[in-house]
Amino acid sequence: MPETIIQVRDLVKQYGDNTAVNSISFDVNEGEVFAFLGPNGAGKTTTVEIIETIRTATSGDIQILGMDVNKNRTEILKRIGVMPQDFSSFDRLTVWETVQYYARLFGSDVDIDRLLKLVNLGEERDKHYVTLSGGLKQRVGIAVALVNDPEIVFLDEPTTGLDPRARRDVWEVVKDLKKRGKTIFLTTHYMEEAEVLADDVAIISKGDIIAHGSVDGLIDRFCSTIHVAIKGAGPGVKEIADEMSLVSESLGNGNVQIEAENNEQVVEILNSLKNKNIGYGSVDIRKANLEEVFLELTGESLIDKGDAK
Ligand SMILES: Nc1ncnc2c1ncn2[C@@H]1O[C@H](COP(=O)(O)OP(=O)(O)OP(=O)(O)O)[C@@H](O)[C@H]1O
Ligand SMILES: [Mg+2]
């Protein structure tokens, strides 16, 4: 059985009349990547910063590493690593000096060059922070979060605003940390990030956790549609969907999109194409994704922000 390393029960956070977090409960298991997925203002940062002991809950019971966040702050801070949202550092310090500065604050004698290699910053060692690209700055933030060799690493939107390449580089670092046995608590509004990295996903919307489970589990439970896109086909494809009472759409040029409800129906569609001698260019079969789960649950799209930065 996996060990629970973070336990949150009935967490409420109010800012005046605004209930930012509305009585949420969840567990995080040791060694997993846990993704807290939700749009702007959903309550992600509020929740993680309460778990990190930085903010105080209005009510609720939060245990981390077997300790109460309100009672064991000093001990907890020694054993966790935190990369805050919009991490930034001293412009004129080099990468090496930046990490050394934070290591000293923690009283840590970490091997800084080794740590920089771990986050793929070996070559940037002597560059000033201000000269780095967004992706490299974020990796400095991850290095800083690791100076005390923490058991749990909190990364609050580590890839927001990064281009796809830089985002993937950060993902590699996260995967590597997991391999080294760290527990990662990741907040993100990128569905793909959660899909690629997370063992467990909690979807948060307006202060409530509206779904929690593995990526596949959430998709199977809330949005089991399988999209079958038949491209460059002769006439008669839409009729197959109609005969099976499936939703379909003709997109022109012999391209038809059919929404199957299960694998058997996908096979039936393909068999019908064959039996009716309908030629086609290609067939693309795609399961639903977390975006569609979010849409199904909230009626809203979880639109990526910050890409244009
Ligand atoms: N220090 C604060 N004082 C007052 N209200 C706050 C404070 N911090 C957050 N809020 C409010 O609480 C709600 C949740 O904010 P929070 O920053 O936790 O969301 P988030 O999911 O991290 O959003 P984002 O994706 O923009 O980072 C929002 O309505 C926000 O305006
Ligand atoms: Mg936030």
Short mmCIF file of C-alpha atoms and ligand atoms in Angstrom, two decimals:
data_model
loop_
_atom_site.label_atom_id
_atom_site.label_comp_id
_atom_site.label_asym_id
_atom_site.label_seq_id
_atom_site.Cartn_x
_atom_site.Cartn_y
_atom_site.Cartn_z
CA MET A 1 0.00 0.00 0.00
CA PRO A 2 1.35 3.47 -0.81
CA GLU A 3 2.18 5.65 2.19
CA THR A 4 0.23 8.87 2.60
CA ILE A 5 2.70 11.75 2.86
CA ILE A 6 0.24 14.66 2.77
CA GLN A 7 -3.25 14.48 4.22
CA VAL A 8 -5.66 17.37 3.78
CA ARG A 9 -9.04 17.29 5.51
CA ASP A 10 -11.82 19.86 5.16
CA LEU A 11 -9.45 22.68 4.27
CA VAL A 12 -11.18 26.05 4.13
CA LYS A 13 -9.52 29.37 3.32
CA GLN A 14 -11.43 32.60 3.35
CA TYR A 15 -10.11 35.99 2.38
CA GLY A 16 -12.80 38.25 3.86
CA ASP A 17 -16.02 37.23 2.13
CA ASN A 18 -14.20 35.33 -0.61
CA THR A 19 -14.06 31.58 0.01
CA ALA A 20 -10.92 30.73 -1.98
CA VAL A 21 -10.84 27.09 -0.83
CA ASN A 22 -14.11 25.46 0.07
CA SER A 23 -13.63 22.48 2.39
CA ILE A 24 -11.40 20.25 0.29
CA SER A 25 -9.93 16.89 1.30
CA PHE A 26 -7.32 14.77 -0.44
CA ASP A 27 -4.24 12.63 0.13
CA VAL A 28 -0.88 12.63 -1.64
CA ASN A 29 1.11 9.38 -1.68
CA GLU A 30 4.83 9.11 -1.15
CA GLY A 31 6.87 8.98 -4.36
CA GLU A 32 4.13 10.12 -6.71
CA VAL A 33 3.71 13.14 -8.92
CA PHE A 34 0.51 14.73 -7.72
CA ALA A 35 -0.96 17.36 -10.03
CA PHE A 36 -3.29 20.04 -8.81
CA LEU A 37 -4.96 21.11 -12.03
CA GLY A 38 -7.18 24.14 -12.33
CA PRO A 39 -7.74 27.51 -13.98
CA ASN A 40 -6.79 30.99 -12.78
CA GLY A 41 -8.00 31.78 -9.30
CA ALA A 42 -9.16 28.20 -8.59
CA GLY A 43 -7.32 28.13 -5.25
CA LYS A 44 -4.17 26.18 -6.17
CA THR A 45 -1.56 28.52 -4.73
CA THR A 46 -3.63 29.15 -1.63
CA THR A 47 -3.84 25.41 -0.98
CA VAL A 48 -0.18 24.59 -1.62
CA GLU A 49 1.05 27.52 0.42
CA ILE A 50 -1.09 26.38 3.36
CA ILE A 51 0.43 22.90 3.06
CA GLU A 52 3.90 24.50 2.84
CA THR A 53 3.09 26.32 6.13
CA ILE A 54 3.45 29.72 4.41
CA ARG A 55 -0.24 30.67 4.73
CA THR A 56 -2.64 29.74 7.51
CA ALA A 57 -5.92 27.91 6.90
CA THR A 58 -9.21 29.32 8.12
CA SER A 59 -10.09 25.78 9.21
CA GLY A 60 -9.21 22.18 8.46
CA ASP A 61 -6.64 19.57 9.39
CA ILE A 62 -3.45 19.28 7.35
CA GLN A 63 -0.76 16.72 8.04
CA ILE A 64 2.48 16.59 6.10
CA LEU A 65 5.20 13.99 6.72
CA GLY A 66 3.10 12.96 9.71
CA MET A 67 3.19 16.47 11.22
CA ASP A 68 0.54 19.14 11.76
CA VAL A 69 1.22 22.24 9.64
CA ASN A 70 0.28 24.52 12.52
CA LYS A 71 2.56 22.90 15.04
CA ASN A 72 5.75 21.72 13.36
CA ARG A 73 6.55 24.51 10.94
CA THR A 74 10.33 24.54 11.42
CA GLU A 75 10.72 20.79 11.07
CA ILE A 76 8.41 20.69 8.03
CA LEU A 77 10.32 23.48 6.25
CA LYS A 78 13.55 21.51 6.65
CA ARG A 79 12.08 18.54 4.82
CA ILE A 80 10.22 20.18 1.93
CA GLY A 81 11.35 22.16 -1.12
CA VAL A 82 9.31 25.02 -2.49
CA MET A 83 9.34 26.71 -5.85
CA PRO A 84 6.81 29.53 -5.59
CA GLN A 85 4.66 30.71 -8.46
CA ASP A 86 6.51 33.30 -10.60
CA PHE A 87 9.85 32.40 -9.01
CA SER A 88 12.42 35.13 -9.49
CA SER A 89 15.87 35.79 -8.09
CA PHE A 90 18.74 38.28 -7.96
CA ASP A 91 19.46 39.53 -11.49
CA ARG A 92 23.20 39.98 -11.04
CA LEU A 93 24.07 36.72 -9.29
CA THR A 94 25.28 33.85 -11.43
CA VAL A 95 23.35 30.60 -11.45
CA TRP A 96 25.97 29.04 -9.17
CA GLU A 97 25.95 32.01 -6.76
CA THR A 98 22.15 32.01 -6.67
CA VAL A 99 21.96 28.40 -5.61
CA GLN A 100 24.83 28.90 -3.16
CA TYR A 101 22.96 31.82 -1.58
CA TYR A 102 19.86 29.74 -0.94
CA ALA A 103 21.90 26.76 0.19
CA ARG A 104 23.54 28.98 2.84
CA LEU A 105 20.16 30.24 3.98
CA PHE A 106 19.20 26.63 4.59
CA GLY A 107 22.53 25.80 6.21
CA SER A 108 22.99 23.19 3.50
CA ASP A 109 26.38 21.98 2.24
CA VAL A 110 24.88 20.54 -0.95
CA ASP A 111 27.27 19.96 -3.86
CA ILE A 112 26.07 22.86 -6.02
CA ASP A 113 27.65 21.66 -9.26
CA ARG A 114 25.99 18.27 -8.86
CA LEU A 115 22.67 19.94 -8.17
CA LEU A 116 23.04 22.12 -11.27
CA LYS A 117 23.72 19.03 -13.37
CA LEU A 118 20.61 17.38 -11.95
CA VAL A 119 18.45 20.20 -13.32
CA ASN A 120 20.49 20.44 -16.55
CA LEU A 121 22.06 23.78 -15.74
CA GLY A 122 25.70 22.68 -15.76
CA GLU A 123 26.51 24.84 -18.75
CA GLU A 124 24.73 27.90 -17.36
CA ARG A 125 26.69 27.78 -14.08
CA ASP A 126 28.43 31.16 -14.59
CA LYS A 127 25.68 33.05 -16.37
CA HIS A 128 23.87 35.88 -14.64
CA TYR A 129 20.29 35.07 -13.70
CA VAL A 130 18.96 38.08 -15.64
CA THR A 131 20.41 36.75 -18.92
CA LEU A 132 18.63 33.38 -18.75
CA SER A 133 15.59 32.38 -20.79
CA GLY A 134 12.31 31.70 -18.97
CA GLY A 135 12.84 27.95 -19.02
CA LEU A 136 16.34 28.20 -17.55
CA LYS A 137 15.11 30.58 -14.84
CA GLN A 138 12.46 28.05 -13.88
CA ARG A 139 15.13 25.36 -13.62
CA VAL A 140 17.12 27.62 -11.30
CA GLY A 141 13.93 27.79 -9.23
CA ILE A 142 13.78 24.00 -9.12
CA ALA A 143 17.46 23.83 -8.11
CA VAL A 144 16.78 26.29 -5.30
CA ALA A 145 13.85 24.12 -4.15
CA LEU A 146 16.26 21.18 -3.92
CA VAL A 147 19.10 22.71 -1.86
CA ASN A 148 17.97 21.01 1.34
CA ASP A 149 17.50 17.60 -0.35
CA PRO A 150 13.77 17.66 0.43
CA GLU A 151 11.47 14.66 0.54
CA ILE A 152 8.60 16.59 -1.05
CA VAL A 153 9.07 19.19 -3.77
CA PHE A 154 6.33 21.74 -4.42
CA LEU A 155 6.36 23.30 -7.88
CA ASP A 156 3.72 26.00 -8.36
CA GLU A 157 3.09 26.36 -12.11
CA PRO A 158 6.69 25.61 -13.08
CA THR A 159 6.07 25.88 -16.82
CA THR A 160 3.61 28.74 -17.16
CA GLY A 161 4.65 31.06 -19.95
CA LEU A 162 7.35 28.74 -21.29
CA ASP A 163 7.53 27.69 -24.92
CA PRO A 164 6.76 24.01 -25.61
CA ARG A 165 10.45 23.03 -25.85
CA ALA A 166 11.38 24.65 -22.52
CA ARG A 167 8.28 23.13 -20.96
CA ARG A 168 9.39 19.66 -22.03
CA ASP A 169 12.85 20.28 -20.55
CA VAL A 170 11.25 21.07 -17.19
CA TRP A 171 9.13 17.91 -17.50
CA GLU A 172 12.32 15.86 -17.90
CA VAL A 173 13.66 17.35 -14.67
CA VAL A 174 10.42 16.49 -12.87
CA LYS A 175 10.53 12.91 -14.17
CA ASP A 176 14.11 12.63 -12.99
CA LEU A 177 13.20 13.85 -9.50
CA LYS A 178 10.47 11.25 -9.31
CA LYS A 179 12.98 8.55 -10.29
CA ARG A 180 15.10 9.72 -7.38
CA GLY A 181 12.23 8.99 -5.03
CA LYS A 182 10.98 12.53 -4.43
CA THR A 183 7.31 13.23 -4.03
CA ILE A 184 6.29 16.05 -6.36
CA PHE A 185 3.33 18.33 -5.73
CA LEU A 186 2.76 20.16 -8.98
CA THR A 187 0.21 22.85 -9.65
CA THR A 188 -0.62 23.54 -13.25
CA HIS A 189 -3.32 24.69 -15.59
CA TYR A 190 -1.83 22.72 -18.47
CA MET A 191 -3.79 19.55 -19.11
CA GLU A 192 -0.97 18.06 -21.13
CA GLU A 193 1.46 18.58 -18.26
CA ALA A 194 -0.80 16.66 -15.91
CA GLU A 195 -1.33 13.95 -18.55
CA VAL A 196 2.41 13.50 -19.11
CA LEU A 197 3.63 13.72 -15.52
CA ALA A 198 0.96 12.93 -12.99
CA ASP A 199 0.22 9.66 -11.22
CA ASP A 200 -2.68 11.34 -9.55
CA VAL A 201 -4.65 14.43 -10.56
CA ALA A 202 -7.00 16.56 -8.50
CA ILE A 203 -9.01 19.00 -10.59
CA ILE A 204 -9.82 22.17 -8.67
CA SER A 205 -12.38 24.70 -9.78
CA LYS A 206 -13.58 27.70 -7.78
CA GLY A 207 -12.20 26.33 -4.53
CA ASP A 208 -13.68 22.83 -4.88
CA ILE A 209 -12.04 19.58 -5.93
CA ILE A 210 -14.42 18.41 -8.61
CA ALA A 211 -12.59 15.21 -9.56
CA HIS A 212 -9.60 13.22 -8.32
CA GLY A 213 -7.90 10.13 -9.70
CA SER A 214 -5.42 8.84 -12.26
CA VAL A 215 -5.53 10.48 -15.70
CA ASP A 216 -6.95 7.34 -17.32
CA GLY A 217 -9.36 6.82 -14.44
CA LEU A 218 -10.73 10.36 -14.78
CA ILE A 219 -11.12 10.04 -18.54
CA ASP A 220 -12.88 6.67 -18.25
CA ARG A 221 -15.17 7.93 -15.51
CA PHE A 222 -16.16 11.31 -16.90
CA CYS A 223 -15.55 11.29 -20.62
CA SER A 224 -15.31 7.88 -22.22
CA THR A 225 -15.94 9.17 -25.77
CA ILE A 226 -13.51 7.84 -28.39
CA HIS A 227 -13.02 10.18 -31.33
CA VAL A 228 -12.77 8.35 -34.63
CA ALA A 229 -11.65 10.64 -37.46
CA ILE A 230 -11.95 9.08 -40.90
CA LYS A 231 -10.13 11.10 -43.52
CA GLY A 232 -10.42 11.15 -47.27
CA ALA A 233 -13.29 8.66 -47.37
CA GLY A 234 -15.85 7.96 -50.08
CA PRO A 235 -19.57 8.51 -49.44
CA GLY A 236 -21.46 6.48 -46.87
CA VAL A 237 -19.41 7.04 -43.71
CA LYS A 238 -21.94 9.29 -42.02
CA GLU A 239 -24.63 6.68 -42.70
CA ILE A 240 -22.60 4.14 -40.71
CA ALA A 241 -22.65 6.50 -37.73
CA ASP A 242 -26.36 7.15 -38.20
CA GLU A 243 -27.11 3.42 -38.31
CA MET A 244 -25.24 3.03 -35.02
CA SER A 245 -26.98 6.11 -33.55
CA LEU A 246 -23.62 7.79 -32.95
CA VAL A 247 -22.93 11.51 -33.07
CA SER A 248 -20.95 12.39 -36.18
CA GLU A 249 -19.89 15.39 -38.20
CA SER A 250 -18.93 15.73 -41.87
CA LEU A 251 -16.00 18.10 -42.18
CA GLY A 252 -15.74 18.17 -45.99
CA ASN A 253 -13.26 16.44 -48.35
CA GLY A 254 -14.45 13.03 -47.16
CA ASN A 255 -13.40 13.77 -43.58
CA VAL A 256 -15.88 12.53 -41.01
CA GLN A 257 -15.61 12.65 -37.24
CA ILE A 258 -17.54 10.00 -35.27
CA GLU A 259 -17.87 9.85 -31.51
CA ALA A 260 -17.81 6.21 -30.40
CA GLU A 261 -18.72 5.25 -26.87
CA ASN A 262 -16.49 2.19 -26.50
CA ASN A 263 -13.85 0.06 -28.26
CA GLU A 264 -16.44 -2.37 -29.65
CA GLN A 265 -18.10 0.46 -31.54
CA VAL A 266 -14.73 1.51 -32.98
CA VAL A 267 -14.25 -2.03 -34.30
CA GLU A 268 -17.80 -2.02 -35.66
CA ILE A 269 -17.17 1.26 -37.54
CA LEU A 270 -13.99 -0.15 -39.10
CA ASN A 271 -15.73 -3.41 -40.04
CA SER A 272 -18.59 -1.49 -41.66
CA LEU A 273 -16.13 0.53 -43.75
CA LYS A 274 -14.66 -2.72 -44.98
CA ASN A 275 -17.96 -4.54 -45.53
CA LYS A 276 -19.43 -1.60 -47.43
CA ASN A 277 -16.25 -1.24 -49.50
CA ILE A 278 -15.77 2.38 -48.49
CA GLY A 279 -12.20 3.45 -49.20
CA TYR A 280 -10.48 6.04 -47.02
CA GLY A 281 -7.13 7.79 -46.60
CA SER A 282 -6.54 7.33 -42.88
CA VAL A 283 -8.26 6.70 -39.58
CA ASP A 284 -7.25 8.52 -36.43
CA ILE A 285 -8.56 7.10 -33.15
CA ARG A 286 -8.20 9.28 -30.06
CA LYS A 287 -9.41 8.90 -26.48
CA ALA A 288 -10.80 11.93 -24.69
CA ASN A 289 -8.30 14.05 -22.76
CA LEU A 290 -8.37 15.97 -19.49
CA GLU A 291 -9.50 19.12 -21.30
CA GLU A 292 -12.69 17.30 -22.26
CA VAL A 293 -13.07 15.96 -18.71
CA PHE A 294 -12.85 19.53 -17.41
CA LEU A 295 -15.35 20.71 -20.03
CA GLU A 296 -17.71 17.86 -19.13
CA LEU A 297 -17.49 18.65 -15.41
CA THR A 298 -17.67 22.44 -15.50
CA GLY A 299 -19.09 23.38 -18.87
CA GLU A 300 -16.03 25.63 -19.21
CA SER A 301 -12.83 25.28 -21.14
CA LEU A 302 -9.57 25.19 -19.21
CA ILE A 303 -7.80 27.55 -21.55
CA ASP A 304 -4.04 27.74 -21.32
CA LYS A 305 -2.84 31.11 -20.22
CA GLY A 306 0.53 32.73 -20.36
CA ASP A 307 1.69 31.19 -23.62
CA ALA A 308 2.03 34.56 -25.24
CA LYS A 309 4.40 35.87 -22.57
N1 LIG B 1 -3.48 36.98 -0.29
C1 LIG B 1 -4.71 37.04 -0.79
N2 LIG B 1 -5.61 37.94 -0.32
C2 LIG B 1 -6.87 37.99 -0.80
N3 LIG B 1 -7.34 37.16 -1.76
C3 LIG B 1 -6.50 36.24 -2.25
C4 LIG B 1 -5.14 36.13 -1.80
N4 LIG B 1 -4.55 35.13 -2.48
C5 LIG B 1 -5.48 34.63 -3.31
N5 LIG B 1 -6.65 35.29 -3.20
C6 LIG B 1 -7.91 35.00 -3.93
O1 LIG B 1 -8.20 33.63 -3.69
C7 LIG B 1 -8.65 32.99 -4.88
C8 LIG B 1 -7.70 31.84 -5.22
O2 LIG B 1 -6.43 32.38 -5.58
P1 LIG B 1 -5.15 31.46 -5.81
O3 LIG B 1 -4.02 32.38 -6.06
O4 LIG B 1 -5.04 30.50 -4.71
O5 LIG B 1 -5.57 30.70 -7.14
P2 LIG B 1 -4.67 29.89 -8.19
O6 LIG B 1 -5.45 28.68 -8.53
O7 LIG B 1 -3.31 29.72 -7.66
O8 LIG B 1 -4.67 30.88 -9.44
P3 LIG B 1 -3.52 31.15 -10.55
O9 LIG B 1 -3.65 30.08 -11.60
O10 LIG B 1 -3.88 32.49 -11.09
O11 LIG B 1 -2.20 31.15 -9.86
C9 LIG B 1 -8.71 34.08 -5.94
O12 LIG B 1 -10.03 34.57 -5.93
C10 LIG B 1 -7.75 35.13 -5.43
O13 LIG B 1 -8.11 36.42 -5.87
MG MG B 2 -1.46 30.24 -8.34
#
